[in-house]
Every structure is written in C-alpha cells, then in structure tokens.
Tab-separated table of C-alpha atoms in Angstrom:
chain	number	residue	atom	x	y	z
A	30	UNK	CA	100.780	118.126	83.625
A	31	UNK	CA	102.137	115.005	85.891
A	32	UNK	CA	99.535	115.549	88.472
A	33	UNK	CA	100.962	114.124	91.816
A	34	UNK	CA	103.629	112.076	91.691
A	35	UNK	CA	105.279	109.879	94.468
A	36	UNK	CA	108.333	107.708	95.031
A	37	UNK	CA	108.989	105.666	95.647
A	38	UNK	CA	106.441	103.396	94.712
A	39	UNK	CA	107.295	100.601	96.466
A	40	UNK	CA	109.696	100.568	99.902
A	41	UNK	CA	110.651	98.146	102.186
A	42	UNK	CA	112.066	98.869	105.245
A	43	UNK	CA	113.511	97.712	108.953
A	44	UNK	CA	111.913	98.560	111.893
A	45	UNK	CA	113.660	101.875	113.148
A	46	UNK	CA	114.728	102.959	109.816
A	47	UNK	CA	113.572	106.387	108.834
A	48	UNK	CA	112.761	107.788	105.458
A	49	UNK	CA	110.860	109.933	103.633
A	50	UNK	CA	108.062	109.426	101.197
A	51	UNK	CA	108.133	112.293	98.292
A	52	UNK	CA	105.029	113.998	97.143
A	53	UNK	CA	104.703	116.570	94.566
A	54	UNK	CA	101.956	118.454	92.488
A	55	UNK	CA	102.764	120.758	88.932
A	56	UNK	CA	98.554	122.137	89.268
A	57	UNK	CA	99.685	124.867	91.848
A	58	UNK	CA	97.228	123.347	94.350
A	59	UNK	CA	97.489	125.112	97.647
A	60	UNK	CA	95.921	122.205	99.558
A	61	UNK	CA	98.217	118.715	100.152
A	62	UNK	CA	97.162	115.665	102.468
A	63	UNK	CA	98.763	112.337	102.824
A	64	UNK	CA	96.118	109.253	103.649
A	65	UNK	CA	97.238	105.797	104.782
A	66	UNK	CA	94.888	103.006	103.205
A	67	UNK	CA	95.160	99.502	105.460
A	68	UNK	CA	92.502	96.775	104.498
A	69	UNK	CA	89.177	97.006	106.476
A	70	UNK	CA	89.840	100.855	107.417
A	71	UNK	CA	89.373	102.878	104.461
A	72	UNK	CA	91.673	106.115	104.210
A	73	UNK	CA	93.035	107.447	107.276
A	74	UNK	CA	94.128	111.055	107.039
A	75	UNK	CA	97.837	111.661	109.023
A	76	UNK	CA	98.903	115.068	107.550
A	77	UNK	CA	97.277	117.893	105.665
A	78	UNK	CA	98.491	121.323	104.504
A	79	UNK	CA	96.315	124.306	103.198
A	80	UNK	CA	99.297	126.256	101.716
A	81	UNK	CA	103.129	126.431	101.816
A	82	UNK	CA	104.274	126.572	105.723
A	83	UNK	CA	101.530	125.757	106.962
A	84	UNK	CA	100.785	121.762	107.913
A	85	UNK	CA	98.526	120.156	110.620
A	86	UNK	CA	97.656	117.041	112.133
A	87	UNK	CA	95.243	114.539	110.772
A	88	UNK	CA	93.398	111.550	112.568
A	89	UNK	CA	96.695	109.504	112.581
A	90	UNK	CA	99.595	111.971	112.871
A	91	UNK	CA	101.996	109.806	115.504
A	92	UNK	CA	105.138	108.679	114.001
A	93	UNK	CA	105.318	110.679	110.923
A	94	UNK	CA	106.435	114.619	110.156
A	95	UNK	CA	105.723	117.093	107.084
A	96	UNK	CA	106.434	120.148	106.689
A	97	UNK	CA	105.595	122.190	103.248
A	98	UNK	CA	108.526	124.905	102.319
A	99	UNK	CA	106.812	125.089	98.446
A	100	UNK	CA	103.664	124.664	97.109
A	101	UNK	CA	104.437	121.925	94.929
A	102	UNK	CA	106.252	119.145	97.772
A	103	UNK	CA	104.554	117.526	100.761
A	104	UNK	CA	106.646	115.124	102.018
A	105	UNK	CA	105.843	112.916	104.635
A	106	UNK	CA	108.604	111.756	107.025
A	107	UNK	CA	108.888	108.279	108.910
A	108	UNK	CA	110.582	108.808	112.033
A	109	UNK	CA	111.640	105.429	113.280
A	110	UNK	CA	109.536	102.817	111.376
A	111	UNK	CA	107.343	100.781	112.908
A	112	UNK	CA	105.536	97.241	111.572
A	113	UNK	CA	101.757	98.940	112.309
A	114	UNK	CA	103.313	101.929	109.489
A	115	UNK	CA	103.215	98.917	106.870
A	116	UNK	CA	100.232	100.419	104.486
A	117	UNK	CA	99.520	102.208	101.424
A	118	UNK	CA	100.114	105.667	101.509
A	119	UNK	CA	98.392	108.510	99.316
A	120	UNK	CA	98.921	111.751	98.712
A	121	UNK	CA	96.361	114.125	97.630
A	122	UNK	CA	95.888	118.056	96.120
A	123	UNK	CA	93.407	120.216	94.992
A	124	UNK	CA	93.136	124.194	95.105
A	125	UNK	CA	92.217	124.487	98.198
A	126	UNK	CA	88.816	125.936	98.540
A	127	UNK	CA	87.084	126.631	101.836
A	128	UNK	CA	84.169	125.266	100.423
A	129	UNK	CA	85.872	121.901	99.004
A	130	UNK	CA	83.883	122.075	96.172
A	131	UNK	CA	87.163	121.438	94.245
A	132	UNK	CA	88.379	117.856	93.016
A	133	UNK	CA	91.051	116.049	95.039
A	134	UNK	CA	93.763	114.756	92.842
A	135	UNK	CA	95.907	111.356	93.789
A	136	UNK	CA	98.690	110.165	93.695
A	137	UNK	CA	99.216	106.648	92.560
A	138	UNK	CA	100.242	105.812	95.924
A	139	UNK	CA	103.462	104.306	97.848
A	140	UNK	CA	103.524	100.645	99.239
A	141	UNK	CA	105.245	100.530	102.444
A	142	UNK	CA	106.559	97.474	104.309
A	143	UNK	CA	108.173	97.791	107.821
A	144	UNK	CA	109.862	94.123	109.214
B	17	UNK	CA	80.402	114.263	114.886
B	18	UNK	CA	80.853	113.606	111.437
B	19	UNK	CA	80.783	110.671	109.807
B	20	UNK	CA	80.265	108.503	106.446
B	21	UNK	CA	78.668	105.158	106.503
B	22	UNK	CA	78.704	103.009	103.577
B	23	UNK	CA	77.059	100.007	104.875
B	24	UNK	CA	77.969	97.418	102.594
B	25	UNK	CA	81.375	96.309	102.587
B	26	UNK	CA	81.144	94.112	99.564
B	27	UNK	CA	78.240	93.805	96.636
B	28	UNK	CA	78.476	91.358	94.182
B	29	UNK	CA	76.396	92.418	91.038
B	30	UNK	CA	76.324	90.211	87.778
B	31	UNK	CA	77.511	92.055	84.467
B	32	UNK	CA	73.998	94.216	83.136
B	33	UNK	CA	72.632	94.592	86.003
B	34	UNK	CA	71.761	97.695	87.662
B	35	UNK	CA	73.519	99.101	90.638
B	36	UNK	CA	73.010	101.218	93.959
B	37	UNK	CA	75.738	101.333	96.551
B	38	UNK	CA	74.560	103.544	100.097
B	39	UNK	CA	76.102	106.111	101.605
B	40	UNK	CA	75.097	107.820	104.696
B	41	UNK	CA	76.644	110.596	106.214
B	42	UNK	CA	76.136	112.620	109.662
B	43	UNK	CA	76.829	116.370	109.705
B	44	UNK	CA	75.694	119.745	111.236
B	45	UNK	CA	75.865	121.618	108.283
B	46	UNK	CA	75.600	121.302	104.784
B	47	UNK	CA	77.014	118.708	103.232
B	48	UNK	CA	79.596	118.370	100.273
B	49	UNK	CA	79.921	114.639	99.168
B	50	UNK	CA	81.977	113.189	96.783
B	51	UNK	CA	82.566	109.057	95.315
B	52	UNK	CA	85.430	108.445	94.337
B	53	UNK	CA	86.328	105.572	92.662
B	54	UNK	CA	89.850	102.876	93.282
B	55	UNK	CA	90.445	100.234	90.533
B	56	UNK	CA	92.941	97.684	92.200
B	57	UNK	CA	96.197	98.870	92.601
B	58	UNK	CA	95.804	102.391	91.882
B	59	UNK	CA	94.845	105.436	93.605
B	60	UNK	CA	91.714	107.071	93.791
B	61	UNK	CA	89.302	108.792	91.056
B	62	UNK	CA	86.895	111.306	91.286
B	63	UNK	CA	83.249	110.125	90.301
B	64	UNK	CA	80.698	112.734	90.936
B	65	UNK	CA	80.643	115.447	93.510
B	66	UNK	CA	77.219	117.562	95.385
B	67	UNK	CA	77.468	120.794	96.817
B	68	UNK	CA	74.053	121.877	95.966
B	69	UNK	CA	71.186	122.339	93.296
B	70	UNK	CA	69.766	119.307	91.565
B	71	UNK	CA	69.896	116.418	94.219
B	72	UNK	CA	70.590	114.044	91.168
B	73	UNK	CA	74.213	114.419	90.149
B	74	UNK	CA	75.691	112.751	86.881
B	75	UNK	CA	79.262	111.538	86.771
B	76	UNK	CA	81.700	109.711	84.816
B	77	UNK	CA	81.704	106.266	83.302
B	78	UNK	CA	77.586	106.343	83.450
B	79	UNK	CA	77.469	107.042	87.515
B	80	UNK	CA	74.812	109.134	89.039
B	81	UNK	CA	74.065	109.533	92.449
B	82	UNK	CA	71.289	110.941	94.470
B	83	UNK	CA	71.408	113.299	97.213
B	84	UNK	CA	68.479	112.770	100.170
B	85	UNK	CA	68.865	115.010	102.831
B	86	UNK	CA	66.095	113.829	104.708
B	87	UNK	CA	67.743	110.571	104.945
B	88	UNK	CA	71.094	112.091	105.365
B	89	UNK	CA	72.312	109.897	102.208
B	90	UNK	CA	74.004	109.768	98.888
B	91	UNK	CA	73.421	106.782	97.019
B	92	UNK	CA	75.482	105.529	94.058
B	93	UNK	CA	73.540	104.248	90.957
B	94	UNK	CA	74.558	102.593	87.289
B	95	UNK	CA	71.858	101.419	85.700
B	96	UNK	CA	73.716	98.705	84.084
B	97	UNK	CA	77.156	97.435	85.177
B	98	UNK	CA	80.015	96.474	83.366
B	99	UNK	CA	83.027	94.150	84.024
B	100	UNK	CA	85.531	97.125	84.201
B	101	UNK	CA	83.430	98.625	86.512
B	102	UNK	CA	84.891	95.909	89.834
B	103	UNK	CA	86.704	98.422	91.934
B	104	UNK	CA	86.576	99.706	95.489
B	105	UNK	CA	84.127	102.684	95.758
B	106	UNK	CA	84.485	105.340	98.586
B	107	UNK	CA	81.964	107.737	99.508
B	108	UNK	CA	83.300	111.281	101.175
B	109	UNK	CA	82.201	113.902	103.283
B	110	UNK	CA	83.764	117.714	103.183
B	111	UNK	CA	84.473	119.293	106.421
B	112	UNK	CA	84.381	122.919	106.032
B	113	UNK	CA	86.204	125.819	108.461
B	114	UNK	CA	89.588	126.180	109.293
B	115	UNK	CA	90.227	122.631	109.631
B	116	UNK	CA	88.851	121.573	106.687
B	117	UNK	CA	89.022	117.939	105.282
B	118	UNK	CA	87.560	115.328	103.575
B	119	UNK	CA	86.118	112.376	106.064
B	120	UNK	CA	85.849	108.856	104.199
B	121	UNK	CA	83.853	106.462	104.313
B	122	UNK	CA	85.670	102.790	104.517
B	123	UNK	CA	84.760	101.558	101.127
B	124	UNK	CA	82.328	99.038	99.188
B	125	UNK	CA	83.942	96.406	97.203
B	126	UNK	CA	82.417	95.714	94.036
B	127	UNK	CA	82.866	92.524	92.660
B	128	UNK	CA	80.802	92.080	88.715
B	129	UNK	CA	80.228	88.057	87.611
B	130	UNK	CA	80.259	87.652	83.911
C-alpha cells in the first residue's frame, strides 16, 4: 500500500492563479480531510468528506473547493490564490467510523507559496 | 464548545530524562483522544489513541499517556527521552455525530539537549 499520497509536494504560485492540490488513498478509507498547518496555529481543518459525493465545510473552507467523485481522490481546489493560502497542506483518511476510534492516515503534505 | 489545550508551546527536555507534555480538552460527551506525533518536515503519526477502558494507554516508540477525566486531560509521558524523539506533538479530540471530526490542539514543540 502507498497510503496517501499528494503532489505536488512543493508549489509555488502567483496570486490569482488557481490549481489543484491531488490527494489520494489505496486503504479504501471512506473518510478524507484536508488540514492547513501555518506556524503558531496548529492544523486547521478546510474540507472533509465521509464517503464518495459527499464533502463539507471545515473551520477554514473560503477560497478552496473539493468535491469526491471516488473513494480514493480528494482533491482540494485553489480558486484564485491568495498570499494568506501560503501554508502546509495535509491530507488525511481513515475508515470512517462514527465513533473515530479508527487511525487517521497522512499524507506527507504539500508546501504552498502564493506571491 | 470543544476544544484541546496543550498548554505548553515548547519544552525543552535534556536526553534521559523523563517526559510529560499536557493536554486538556473540553467536551460534552465522551471523549476520544489521540497524539499524534510530526518529526520536522513530515506529516503526522499516530502515537496512542483512548476511547475507553484502562485510562493508561501504551503507544509507540515507548509513549504512554494517561486519561483523567476528572481533570478533563490526557497527558503524554516517556519515561526517558531520546534525541530522535525532538518533534512537534499534537494532542486531538474526536467529534462524534454527523459532523464528525477531529479538533487539534496547536502543538508542543519538543526540543531534547544532548
């Protein structure tokens, strides 16, 4: 197994400038999330899925999109980049349970940079 | 509201020495916590999880924590640390119900002098 991957690993971009950060999971996990990480602010959740076509908001959803047509891709969407978007972003999986007593998996994370 | 508090942002510990980092959490029901662990420049790694039973939970790479739900915390221990061990640690709170997430607490950095 690959666990979650994401790519690109590093990015820089120009203010305005879309793109979209890929996400993807081989565990069949039904549950995806994407987490920004900026210094003094721990992980922010922005995005969150609990199975394939479904997706909702999480603390800090402004500015980006997801949507989830399969089980194994999340990806996360940058509308019209922004210098505040410059962070680390994560994404996440595990199976999903209602309880959460399940482990969440990472990915090894995407360094953004908006100018 | 819920919430994780880790009150110490960063603990230097020399190398041997014994470690507790704090977590404390507020929530209405019971609580599923987690600590995860970030070594710099990667993502994050699952330590040790509660969800019930024994209130002492071992984990990996010697960590144990301890579940108090009087105090509403779950403190991180390692009786002795090692070098490797300098990392950011993140304790985490499971949100059950339909919008179900994990809520973070923002991190202790661990720093380990020879």
């Amino acid at each position: 197994n690959a666990g979650v991957t994401q790519t690109p690993k590093f990015q820089v971009l120009k203010t305005g400038q879309s793109m979209t950060l890929q996400c993807a999971q081989d565990m069949n996990h039904e549950y995806m999330s994407w987490y920004r990480q900026d210094p003094g602010m721990g992980l922010r959740l922005i995005h969150y899925s609990v199975g394939a076509g479904i997706t909702d908001q999480g603390e800090v959803p402004n500015g980006y999109n997801v949507s989830r047509s399969t089980t194994e891709d999340f990806p996360l969407r940058l509308l019209s980049a922004a210098p505040s978007q410059t962070s680390v972003y994560f994404c996440a999986s595990s199976s999903g349970s209602l309880l959460g007593t399940d482990t969440q998996y990472f990915g090894p994370g995407t360094r953004l940079t908006v100018l | 509201a819920q919430s994780v508090t880790q009150p110490d942002i960063h603990i230097t510990v020399s190398e041997g020495a014994s470690l507790e980092l704090r977590c404390n959490y507020s929530y209405g029901a019971t609580p599923y916590l987690f600590w995860y662990v970030q070594s710099p420049g990667q993502g994050l790694q699952l330590l040790l999880k509660y969800f019930s039973g024994d209130t002492l939970v071992q984990g990996i790479k010697g960590f144990e924590a301890e579940f108090k739900r009087s105090q509403s915390s779950f403190n991180l221990r390692k009786p002795s640390v090692h070098w490797s061990d300098a990392a950011e640690y993140f304790c985490a709170l499971w949100v059950t119900g339909n919008n179900r997430k994990l809520i973070w607490g923002l991190g202790t950095s661990l720093a380990v002098n020879p």
